[in-house]
Coordinates of C-alpha atoms and ligand atoms in Angstrom, one line a residue:
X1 CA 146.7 89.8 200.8
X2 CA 144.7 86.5 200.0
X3 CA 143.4 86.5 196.6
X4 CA 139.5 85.7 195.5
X5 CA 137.2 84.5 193.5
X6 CA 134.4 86.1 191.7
X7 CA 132.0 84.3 192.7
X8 CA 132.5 84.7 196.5
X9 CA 133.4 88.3 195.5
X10 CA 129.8 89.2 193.9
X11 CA 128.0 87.1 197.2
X12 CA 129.3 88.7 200.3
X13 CA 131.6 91.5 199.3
X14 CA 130.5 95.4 200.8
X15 CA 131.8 98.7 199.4
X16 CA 135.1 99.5 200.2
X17 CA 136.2 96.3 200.5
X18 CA 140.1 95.7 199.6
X19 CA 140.0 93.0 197.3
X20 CA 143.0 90.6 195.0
X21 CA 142.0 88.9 192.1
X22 CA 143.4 87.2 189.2
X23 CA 141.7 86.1 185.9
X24 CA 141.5 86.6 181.9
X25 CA 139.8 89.8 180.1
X26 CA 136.9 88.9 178.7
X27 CA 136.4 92.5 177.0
X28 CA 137.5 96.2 177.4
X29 CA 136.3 99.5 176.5
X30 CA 138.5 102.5 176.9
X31 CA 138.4 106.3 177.2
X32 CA 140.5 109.1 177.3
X33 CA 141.0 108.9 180.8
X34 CA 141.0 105.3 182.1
X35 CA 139.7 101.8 180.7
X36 CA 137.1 99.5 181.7
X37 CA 138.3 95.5 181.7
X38 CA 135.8 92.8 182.0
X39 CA 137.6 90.2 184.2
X40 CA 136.8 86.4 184.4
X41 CA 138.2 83.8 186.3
X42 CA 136.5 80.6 185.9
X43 CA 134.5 80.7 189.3
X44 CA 131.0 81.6 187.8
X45 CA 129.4 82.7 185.2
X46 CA 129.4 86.5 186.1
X47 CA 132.6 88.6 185.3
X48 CA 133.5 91.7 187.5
X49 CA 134.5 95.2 185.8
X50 CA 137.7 96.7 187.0
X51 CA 138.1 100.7 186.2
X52 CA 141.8 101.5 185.8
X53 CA 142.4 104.7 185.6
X54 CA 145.5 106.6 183.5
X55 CA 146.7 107.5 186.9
X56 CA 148.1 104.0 187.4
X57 CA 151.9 103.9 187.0
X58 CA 151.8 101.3 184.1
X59 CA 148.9 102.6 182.1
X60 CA 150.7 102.9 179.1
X61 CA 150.5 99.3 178.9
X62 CA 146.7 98.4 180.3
X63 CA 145.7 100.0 177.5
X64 CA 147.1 98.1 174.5
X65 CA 145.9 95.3 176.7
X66 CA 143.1 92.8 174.4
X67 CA 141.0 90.7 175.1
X68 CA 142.2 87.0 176.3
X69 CA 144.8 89.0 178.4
X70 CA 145.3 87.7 182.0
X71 CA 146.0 90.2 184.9
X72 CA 146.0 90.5 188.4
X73 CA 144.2 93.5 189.9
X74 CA 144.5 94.8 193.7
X75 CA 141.4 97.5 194.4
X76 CA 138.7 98.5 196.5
X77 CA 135.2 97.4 195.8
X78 CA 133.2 100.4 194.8
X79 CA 128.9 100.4 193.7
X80 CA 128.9 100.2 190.1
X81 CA 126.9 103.4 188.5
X82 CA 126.3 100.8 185.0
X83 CA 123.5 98.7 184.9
X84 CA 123.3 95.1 185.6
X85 CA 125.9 94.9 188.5
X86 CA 126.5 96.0 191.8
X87 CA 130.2 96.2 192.2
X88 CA 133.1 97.2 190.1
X89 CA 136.3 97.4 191.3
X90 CA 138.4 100.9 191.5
X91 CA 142.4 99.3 190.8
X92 CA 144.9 100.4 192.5
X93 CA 147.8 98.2 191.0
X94 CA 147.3 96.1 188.0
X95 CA 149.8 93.5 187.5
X96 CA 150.1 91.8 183.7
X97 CA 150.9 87.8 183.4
X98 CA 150.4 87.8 179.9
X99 CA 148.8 89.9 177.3
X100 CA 147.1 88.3 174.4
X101 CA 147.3 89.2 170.7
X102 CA 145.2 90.7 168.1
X103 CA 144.8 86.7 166.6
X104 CA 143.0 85.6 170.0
X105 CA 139.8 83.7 168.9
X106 CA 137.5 84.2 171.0
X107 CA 136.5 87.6 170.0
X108 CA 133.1 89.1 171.5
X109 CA 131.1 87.3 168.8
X110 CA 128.9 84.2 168.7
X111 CA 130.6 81.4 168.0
X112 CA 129.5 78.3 166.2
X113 CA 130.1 75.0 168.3
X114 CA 131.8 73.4 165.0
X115 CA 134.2 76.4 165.2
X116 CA 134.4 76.2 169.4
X117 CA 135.3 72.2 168.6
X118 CA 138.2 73.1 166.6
X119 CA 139.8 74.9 169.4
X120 CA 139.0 72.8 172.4
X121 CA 141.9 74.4 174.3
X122 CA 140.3 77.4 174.2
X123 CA 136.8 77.2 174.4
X124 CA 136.6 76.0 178.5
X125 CA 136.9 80.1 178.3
X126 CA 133.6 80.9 176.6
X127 CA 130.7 81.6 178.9
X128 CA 128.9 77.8 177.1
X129 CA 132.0 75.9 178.2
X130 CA 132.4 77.6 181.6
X131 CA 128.9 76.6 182.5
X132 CA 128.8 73.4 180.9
X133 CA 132.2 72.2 182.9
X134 CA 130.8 73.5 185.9
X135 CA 128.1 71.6 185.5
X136 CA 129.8 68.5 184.8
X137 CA 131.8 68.9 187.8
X138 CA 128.9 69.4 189.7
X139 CA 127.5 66.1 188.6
X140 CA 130.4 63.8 189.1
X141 CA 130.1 65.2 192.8
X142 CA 126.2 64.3 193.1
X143 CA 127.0 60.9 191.7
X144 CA 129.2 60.5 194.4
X145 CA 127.1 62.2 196.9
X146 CA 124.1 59.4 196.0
X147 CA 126.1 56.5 196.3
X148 CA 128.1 57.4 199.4
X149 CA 124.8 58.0 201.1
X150 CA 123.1 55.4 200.4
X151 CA 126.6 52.7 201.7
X152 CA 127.3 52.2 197.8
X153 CA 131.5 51.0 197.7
X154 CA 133.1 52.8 194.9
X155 CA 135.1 50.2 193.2
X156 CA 138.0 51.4 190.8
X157 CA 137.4 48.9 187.8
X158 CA 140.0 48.3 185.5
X159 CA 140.6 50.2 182.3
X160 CA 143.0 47.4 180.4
X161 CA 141.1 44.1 180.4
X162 CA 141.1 41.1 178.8
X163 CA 137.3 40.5 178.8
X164 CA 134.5 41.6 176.2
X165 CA 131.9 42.7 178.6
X166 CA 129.4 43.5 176.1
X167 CA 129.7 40.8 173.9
X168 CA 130.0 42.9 170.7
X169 CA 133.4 42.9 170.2
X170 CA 134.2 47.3 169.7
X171 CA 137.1 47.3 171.4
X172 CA 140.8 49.1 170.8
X173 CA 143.4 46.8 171.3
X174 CA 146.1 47.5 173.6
X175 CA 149.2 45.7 172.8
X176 CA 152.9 47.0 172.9
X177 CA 153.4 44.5 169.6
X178 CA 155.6 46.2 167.0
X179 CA 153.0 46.7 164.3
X180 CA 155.2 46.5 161.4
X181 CA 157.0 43.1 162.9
X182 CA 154.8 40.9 163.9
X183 CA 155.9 37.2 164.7
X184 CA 152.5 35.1 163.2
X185 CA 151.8 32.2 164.2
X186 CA 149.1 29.8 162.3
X187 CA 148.0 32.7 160.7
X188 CA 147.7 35.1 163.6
X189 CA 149.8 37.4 165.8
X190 CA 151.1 35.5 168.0
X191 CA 150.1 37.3 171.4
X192 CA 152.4 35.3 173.9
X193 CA 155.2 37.8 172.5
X194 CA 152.8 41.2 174.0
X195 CA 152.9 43.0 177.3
X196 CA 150.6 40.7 179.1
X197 CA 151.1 37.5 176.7
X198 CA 147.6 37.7 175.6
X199 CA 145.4 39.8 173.8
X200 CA 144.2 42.4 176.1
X201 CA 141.7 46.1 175.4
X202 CA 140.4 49.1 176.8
X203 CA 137.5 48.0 178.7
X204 CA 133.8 48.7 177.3
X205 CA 132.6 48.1 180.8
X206 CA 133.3 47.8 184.4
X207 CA 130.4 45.8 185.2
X208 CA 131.7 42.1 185.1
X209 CA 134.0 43.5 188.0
X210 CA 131.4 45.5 190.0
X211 CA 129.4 42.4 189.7
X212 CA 132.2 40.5 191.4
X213 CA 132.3 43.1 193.7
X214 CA 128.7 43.3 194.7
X215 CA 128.7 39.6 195.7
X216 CA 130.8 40.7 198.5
X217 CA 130.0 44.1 199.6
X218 CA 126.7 44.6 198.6
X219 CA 126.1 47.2 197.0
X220 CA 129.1 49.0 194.9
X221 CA 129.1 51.4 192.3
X222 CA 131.9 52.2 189.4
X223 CA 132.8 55.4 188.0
X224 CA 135.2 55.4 185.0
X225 CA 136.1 56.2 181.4
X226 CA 134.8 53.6 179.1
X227 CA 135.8 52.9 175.2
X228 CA 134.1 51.8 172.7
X229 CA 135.4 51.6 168.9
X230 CA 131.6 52.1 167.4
X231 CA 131.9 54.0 164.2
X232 CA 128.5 55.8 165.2
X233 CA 129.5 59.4 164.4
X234 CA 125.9 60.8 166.1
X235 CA 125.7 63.2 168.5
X236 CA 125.6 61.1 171.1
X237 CA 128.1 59.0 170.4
X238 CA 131.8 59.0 171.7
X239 CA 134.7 56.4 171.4
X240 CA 136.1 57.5 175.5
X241 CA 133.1 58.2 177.3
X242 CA 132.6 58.0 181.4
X243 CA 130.0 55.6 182.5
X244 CA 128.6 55.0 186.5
X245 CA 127.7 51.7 187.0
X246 CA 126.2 50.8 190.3
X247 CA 125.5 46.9 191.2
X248 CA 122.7 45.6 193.7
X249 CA 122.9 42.2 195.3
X250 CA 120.2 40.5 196.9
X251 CA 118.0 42.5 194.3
X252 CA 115.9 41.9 191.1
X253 CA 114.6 43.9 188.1
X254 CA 112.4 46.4 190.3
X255 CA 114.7 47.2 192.5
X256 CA 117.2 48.1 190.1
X257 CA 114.1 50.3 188.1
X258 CA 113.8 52.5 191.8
X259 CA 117.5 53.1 191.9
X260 CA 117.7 54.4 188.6
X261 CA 114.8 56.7 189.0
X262 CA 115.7 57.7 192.8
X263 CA 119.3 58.1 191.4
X264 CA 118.6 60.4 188.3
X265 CA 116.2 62.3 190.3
X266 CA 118.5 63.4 192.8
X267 CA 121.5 64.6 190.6
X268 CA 119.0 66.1 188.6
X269 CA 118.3 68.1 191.7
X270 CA 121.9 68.4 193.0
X271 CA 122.4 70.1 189.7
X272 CA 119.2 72.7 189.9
X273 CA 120.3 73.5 193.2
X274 CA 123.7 74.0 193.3
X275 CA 124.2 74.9 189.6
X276 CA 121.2 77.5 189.6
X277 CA 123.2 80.7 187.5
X278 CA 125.0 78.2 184.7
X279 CA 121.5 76.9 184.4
X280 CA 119.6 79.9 184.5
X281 CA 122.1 80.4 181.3
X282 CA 121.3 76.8 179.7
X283 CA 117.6 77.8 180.1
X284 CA 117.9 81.6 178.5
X285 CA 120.3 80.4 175.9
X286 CA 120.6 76.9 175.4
X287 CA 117.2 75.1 175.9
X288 CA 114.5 77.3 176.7
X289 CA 112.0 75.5 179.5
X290 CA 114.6 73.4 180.6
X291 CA 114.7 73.7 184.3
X292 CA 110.6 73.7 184.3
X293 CA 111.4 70.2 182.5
X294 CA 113.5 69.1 185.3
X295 CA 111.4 70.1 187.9
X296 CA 108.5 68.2 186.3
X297 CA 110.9 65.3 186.0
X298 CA 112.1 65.1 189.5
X299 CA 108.0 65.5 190.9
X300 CA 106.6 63.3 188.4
X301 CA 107.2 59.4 188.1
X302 CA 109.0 57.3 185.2
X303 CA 106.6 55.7 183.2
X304 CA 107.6 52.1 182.6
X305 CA 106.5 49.6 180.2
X306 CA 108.1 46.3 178.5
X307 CA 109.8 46.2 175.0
X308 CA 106.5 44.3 173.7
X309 CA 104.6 46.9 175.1
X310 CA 106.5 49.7 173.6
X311 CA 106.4 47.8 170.0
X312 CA 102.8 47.8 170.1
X313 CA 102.4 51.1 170.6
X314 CA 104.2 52.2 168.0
X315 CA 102.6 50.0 165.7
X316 CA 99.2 51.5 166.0
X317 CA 101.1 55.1 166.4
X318 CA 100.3 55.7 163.0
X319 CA 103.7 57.5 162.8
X320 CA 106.1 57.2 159.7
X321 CA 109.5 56.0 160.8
X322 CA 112.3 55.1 158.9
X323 CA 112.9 52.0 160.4
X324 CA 110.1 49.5 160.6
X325 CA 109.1 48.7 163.8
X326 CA 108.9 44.7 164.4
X327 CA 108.9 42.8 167.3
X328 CA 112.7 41.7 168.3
X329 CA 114.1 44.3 166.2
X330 CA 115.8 46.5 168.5
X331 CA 114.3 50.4 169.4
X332 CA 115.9 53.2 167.2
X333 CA 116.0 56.5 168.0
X334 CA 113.4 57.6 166.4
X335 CA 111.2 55.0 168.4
X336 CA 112.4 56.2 171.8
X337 CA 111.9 59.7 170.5
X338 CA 108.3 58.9 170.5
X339 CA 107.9 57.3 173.6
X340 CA 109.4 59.7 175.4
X341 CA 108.4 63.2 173.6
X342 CA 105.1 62.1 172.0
X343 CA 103.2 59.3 173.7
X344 CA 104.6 60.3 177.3
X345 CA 106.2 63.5 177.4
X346 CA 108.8 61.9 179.9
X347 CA 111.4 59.2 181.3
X348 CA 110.4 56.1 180.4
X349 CA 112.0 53.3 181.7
X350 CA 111.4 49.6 178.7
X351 CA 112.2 46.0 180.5
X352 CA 111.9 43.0 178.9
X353 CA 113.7 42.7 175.5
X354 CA 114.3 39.7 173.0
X355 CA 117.2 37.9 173.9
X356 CA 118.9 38.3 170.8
X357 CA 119.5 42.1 171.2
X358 CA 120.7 42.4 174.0
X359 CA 123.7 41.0 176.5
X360 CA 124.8 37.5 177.4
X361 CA 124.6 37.9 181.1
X362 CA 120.9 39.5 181.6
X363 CA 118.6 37.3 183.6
X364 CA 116.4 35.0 180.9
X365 CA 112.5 35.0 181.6
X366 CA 110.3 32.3 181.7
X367 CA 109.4 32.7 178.4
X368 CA 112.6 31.8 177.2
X369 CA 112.8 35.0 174.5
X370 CA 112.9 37.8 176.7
X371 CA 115.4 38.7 179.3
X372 CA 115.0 41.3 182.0
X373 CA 116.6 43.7 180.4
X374 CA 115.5 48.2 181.5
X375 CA 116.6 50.9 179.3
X376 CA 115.8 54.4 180.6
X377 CA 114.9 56.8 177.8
X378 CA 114.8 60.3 178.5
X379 CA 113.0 62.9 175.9
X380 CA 115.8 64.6 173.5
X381 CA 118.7 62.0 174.6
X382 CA 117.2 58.7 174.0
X383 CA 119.2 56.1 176.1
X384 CA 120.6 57.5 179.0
X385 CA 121.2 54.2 180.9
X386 CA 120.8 50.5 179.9
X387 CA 121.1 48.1 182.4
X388 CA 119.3 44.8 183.8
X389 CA 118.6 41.8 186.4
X390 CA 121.7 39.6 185.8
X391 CA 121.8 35.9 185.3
X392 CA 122.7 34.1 188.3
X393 CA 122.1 30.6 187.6
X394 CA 125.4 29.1 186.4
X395 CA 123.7 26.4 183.5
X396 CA 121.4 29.2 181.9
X397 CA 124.4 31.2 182.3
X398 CA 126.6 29.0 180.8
X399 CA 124.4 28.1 177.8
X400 CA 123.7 32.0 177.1
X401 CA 127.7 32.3 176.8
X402 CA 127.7 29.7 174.1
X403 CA 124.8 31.1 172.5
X404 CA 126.5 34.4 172.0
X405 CA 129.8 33.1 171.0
X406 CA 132.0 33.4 174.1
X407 CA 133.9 30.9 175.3
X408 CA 132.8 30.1 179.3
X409 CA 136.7 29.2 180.1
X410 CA 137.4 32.6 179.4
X411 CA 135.0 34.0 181.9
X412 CA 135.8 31.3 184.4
X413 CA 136.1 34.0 187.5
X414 CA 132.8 35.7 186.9
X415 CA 131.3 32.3 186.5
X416 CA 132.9 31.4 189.9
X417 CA 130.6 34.3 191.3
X418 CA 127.9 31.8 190.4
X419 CA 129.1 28.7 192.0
X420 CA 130.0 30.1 194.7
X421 CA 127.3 31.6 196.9
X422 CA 125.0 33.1 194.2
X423 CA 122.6 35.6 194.2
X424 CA 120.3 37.7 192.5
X425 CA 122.0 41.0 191.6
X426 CA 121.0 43.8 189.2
X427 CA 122.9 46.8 188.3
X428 CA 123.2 49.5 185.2
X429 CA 124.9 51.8 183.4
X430 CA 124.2 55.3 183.5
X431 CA 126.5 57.3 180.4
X432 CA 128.0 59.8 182.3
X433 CA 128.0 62.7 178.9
X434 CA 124.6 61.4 178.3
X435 CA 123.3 62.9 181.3
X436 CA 125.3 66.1 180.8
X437 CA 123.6 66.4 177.7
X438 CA 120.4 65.8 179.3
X439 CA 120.9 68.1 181.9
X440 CA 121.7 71.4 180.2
X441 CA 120.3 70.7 177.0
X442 CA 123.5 70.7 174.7
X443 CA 123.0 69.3 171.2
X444 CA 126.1 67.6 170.3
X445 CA 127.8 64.7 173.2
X446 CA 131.1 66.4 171.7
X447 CA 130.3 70.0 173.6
X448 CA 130.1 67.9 177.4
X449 CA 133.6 66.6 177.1
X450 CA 136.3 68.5 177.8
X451 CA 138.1 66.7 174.6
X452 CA 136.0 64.4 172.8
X453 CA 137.1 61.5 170.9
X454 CA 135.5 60.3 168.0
X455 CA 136.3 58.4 164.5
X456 CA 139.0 60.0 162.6
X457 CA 139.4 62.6 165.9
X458 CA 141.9 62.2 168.8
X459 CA 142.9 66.3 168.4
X460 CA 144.5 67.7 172.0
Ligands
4AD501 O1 123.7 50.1 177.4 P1 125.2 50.0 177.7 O2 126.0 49.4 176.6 O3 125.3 49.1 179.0 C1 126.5 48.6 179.5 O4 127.6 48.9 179.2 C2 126.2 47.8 180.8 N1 127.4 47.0 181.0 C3 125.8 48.7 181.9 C4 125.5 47.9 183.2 O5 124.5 47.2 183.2 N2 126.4 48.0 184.2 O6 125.8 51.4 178.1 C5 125.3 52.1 179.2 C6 125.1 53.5 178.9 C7 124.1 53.8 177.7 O7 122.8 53.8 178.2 C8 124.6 55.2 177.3 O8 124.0 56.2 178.1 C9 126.0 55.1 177.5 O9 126.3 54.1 178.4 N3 126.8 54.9 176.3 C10 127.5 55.8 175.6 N4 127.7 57.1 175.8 C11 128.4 57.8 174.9 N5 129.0 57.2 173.8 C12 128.8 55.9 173.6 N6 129.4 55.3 172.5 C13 128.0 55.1 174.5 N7 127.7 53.8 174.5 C14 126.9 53.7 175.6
MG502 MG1 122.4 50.0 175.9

């Protein structure tokens, strides 16, 4: 007999029904004469109760069975007389894997996240974790979904690269180097003696190479962890996190400001659709109002406005915040708080930032002190995507390289891009843990990762 899953079980299954499934006791209450197991297996949300009766040859054992226990049960489908449930299952044969001690953690008790952190092994078990990697999973496949429909190329960046796409210089090193013997040579490690004879890192970015990508195909899109070695211990903040970064050629800032919106919209609604009993849960227990905000979201448009815009309004906001709002200083998040949750009570997409904030290869304006820069700020996340109009022409280029201390000869190839058949090409970056966040309403970045990695924390 084929085994199955809970979730197809509770759907389509009738009375009487001979069913075979596997999973983890989530709880069990027992009587004189038989015991009631609350069975899980991953597939939803919902468990199924399985009534085993002493009668079973191996009774003597179900019973000293706990919680965290995982079985296999063969039964008939029978209506459930308790509340809240339609079936339970009547076993006929209960077959134990493994049985779980007394010490398992996850006893029937709220949990605090801190405590769920510290046991990140476990937790993808709790009824939180179950929806929120669900969820995830769900997301990663609308992403996909998006792009594919709309003739995007997924290109496979690299992860080990010997570029700084960011310009800001957080990278971890990867080097096979001895540490404690290293040959130095005019007073640095010589890195002719390392794995690829230069100094290479974990990429912050796949960008440079969807850029070169999108001056052949198109339009391409990236999907892939990222690392940054930010000592920002917030709660949106990670050192590996996944980012999407789709590219646009032949396209300028406002092209790039529909695709973001278009593109968040719809795996916004991939997610309310396909995801609707984890986020009835995320609304109940999580967030409350969260899928109303969604749905307001996806009908309503972004509001846009440029970083000069933004910084007047906050000026005359009348609002206290910590840090001073002055023009070319960039947004904290208290300021895109504001924006977002006060002033406009949604998305709001800010273009046009001061040079000096922001990356070497975004499109310079006219003015010669902005550059065409778009953050999207969602209400409770802050930044969910920062990305821009790119700088095709190879002099401003160039002289933007200099100004933010890179060497040109280093970039020589993505340069090349420019020589060679240029064109106007926009693209961003959408922080794939952000949106997570966004979506179901979980505080802390660390709780939509499977295992997160922060300072001082590389645990499982
Ligand atoms: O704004 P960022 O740094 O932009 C880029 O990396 C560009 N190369 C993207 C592009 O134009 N192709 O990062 C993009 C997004 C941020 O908006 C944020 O959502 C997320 O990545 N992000 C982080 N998420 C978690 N932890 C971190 N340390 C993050 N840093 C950025
Ligand atoms: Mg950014």
């Amino acid at each position: 007999m084929e085994r199955q899953l809970i979730k197809y079980l509770l759907a389509s299954a009738q009375p009487a029904d001979k069913v075979l499934l596997k999973g983890w006791i989530r709880t069990k209450r027992d009587s004189k004469e038989f015991s009631f197991l609350e069975i899980n297996d991953g597939s939803c949300m919902s468990n199924i109760q399985v009534l085993a009766e002493r009668s079973l040859s191996n009774y003597e054992e179900i019973e000293k069975l706990k919680t965290g226990s995982s079985i296999s049960v063969k039964g008939r489908l029978v209506e459930s007389p308790a509340q809240g449930q339609r079936f339970e299952i009547k076993a006929e044969e209960v077959e134990i894997y493994g049985p779980a001690p007394e010490d398992y953690p996850l006893q029937k008790k709220r949990h605090s996240m801190e405590f769920l952190r510290e046991i990140a092994h476990l937790r993808p078990r709790t009824n939180t974790f179950g929806a929120v990697f669900r969820v995830r999973n769900k997301l990663s496949f609308a992403v996909h979904e998006f792009f594919q429909k709309n003739d995007f190329l997924h290109v496979h960046s690299p992860i080990i690269t010997a570029s700084d796409c960011e310009g800001a210089g957080e990278m971890f090193q990867v080097t096979t180097l001895d540490l404690k013997n290293i040959r130095v040579s005019e007073g640095r490690p010589d890195f002719t003696d390392d794995f690829f004879g230069r100094q290479a890192n974990l990429t912050v970015s796949g960008q440079l190479e969807a850029e070169l990508f999108a001056t052949a195909f198109d339009r391409v899109y990236t999907f892939g962890p990222t690392f940054r070695a930010e000592n920002s211990n917030t709660s949106r903040h990670l050192a590996e996190f996944w980012m999407i970064e789709p590219e646009i050629a032949f396209a300028g800032l406002q092209e790039n400001m529909r695709l973001a919106e278009d593109f968040l919209k719809y795996i916004f609604r991939y997610c309310l659709e396909n995801c609707s009993e984890d986020m009835k849960f995320f609304n109940d227990r999580i967030q409350p109002g969260i899928i109303d905000n969604l749905e307001a979201i996806i009908s309503s448009e972004f509001e846009a406005l440029s970083y000069t815009e933004a910084v007047s309004i906050l000026m005359q906001s009348g609002e206290k915040f910590e840090y001073p709002v002055k023009w070319g200083a960039d947004l904290q998040s208290e300021h895109e708080r504001y924006l977002t949750e006060k002033k406009f009570g949604k998305p709001v997409i800010v273009t046009d930032y001061p040079k000096e904030i922001k990356a070497f290869y975004m499109r310079l304006n006219e003015d010669n002190k902005t550059v065409r820069a778009m953050d999207v700020l969602v209400p409770g996340v802050g930044e969910i995507i920062g990305g821009s109009e790119r700088e095709y022409r190879y002099e401003v280029l160039v002289s933007r390289m200099k100004e933010s201390g890179l060497n040109p000869e280093d970039y020589w190839w993505y340069l090349d891009t420019r020589k060679y058949g240029t064109v106007p090409h926009a693209g961003f970056g959408l922080g794939f843990e952000r949106a997570v966040q966004f979506i179901t309403g979980m505080q802390n970045i660390r709780d939509v990762i499977p295992f997160p990695r922060t300072p001082k924390n590389a645990a499982f």
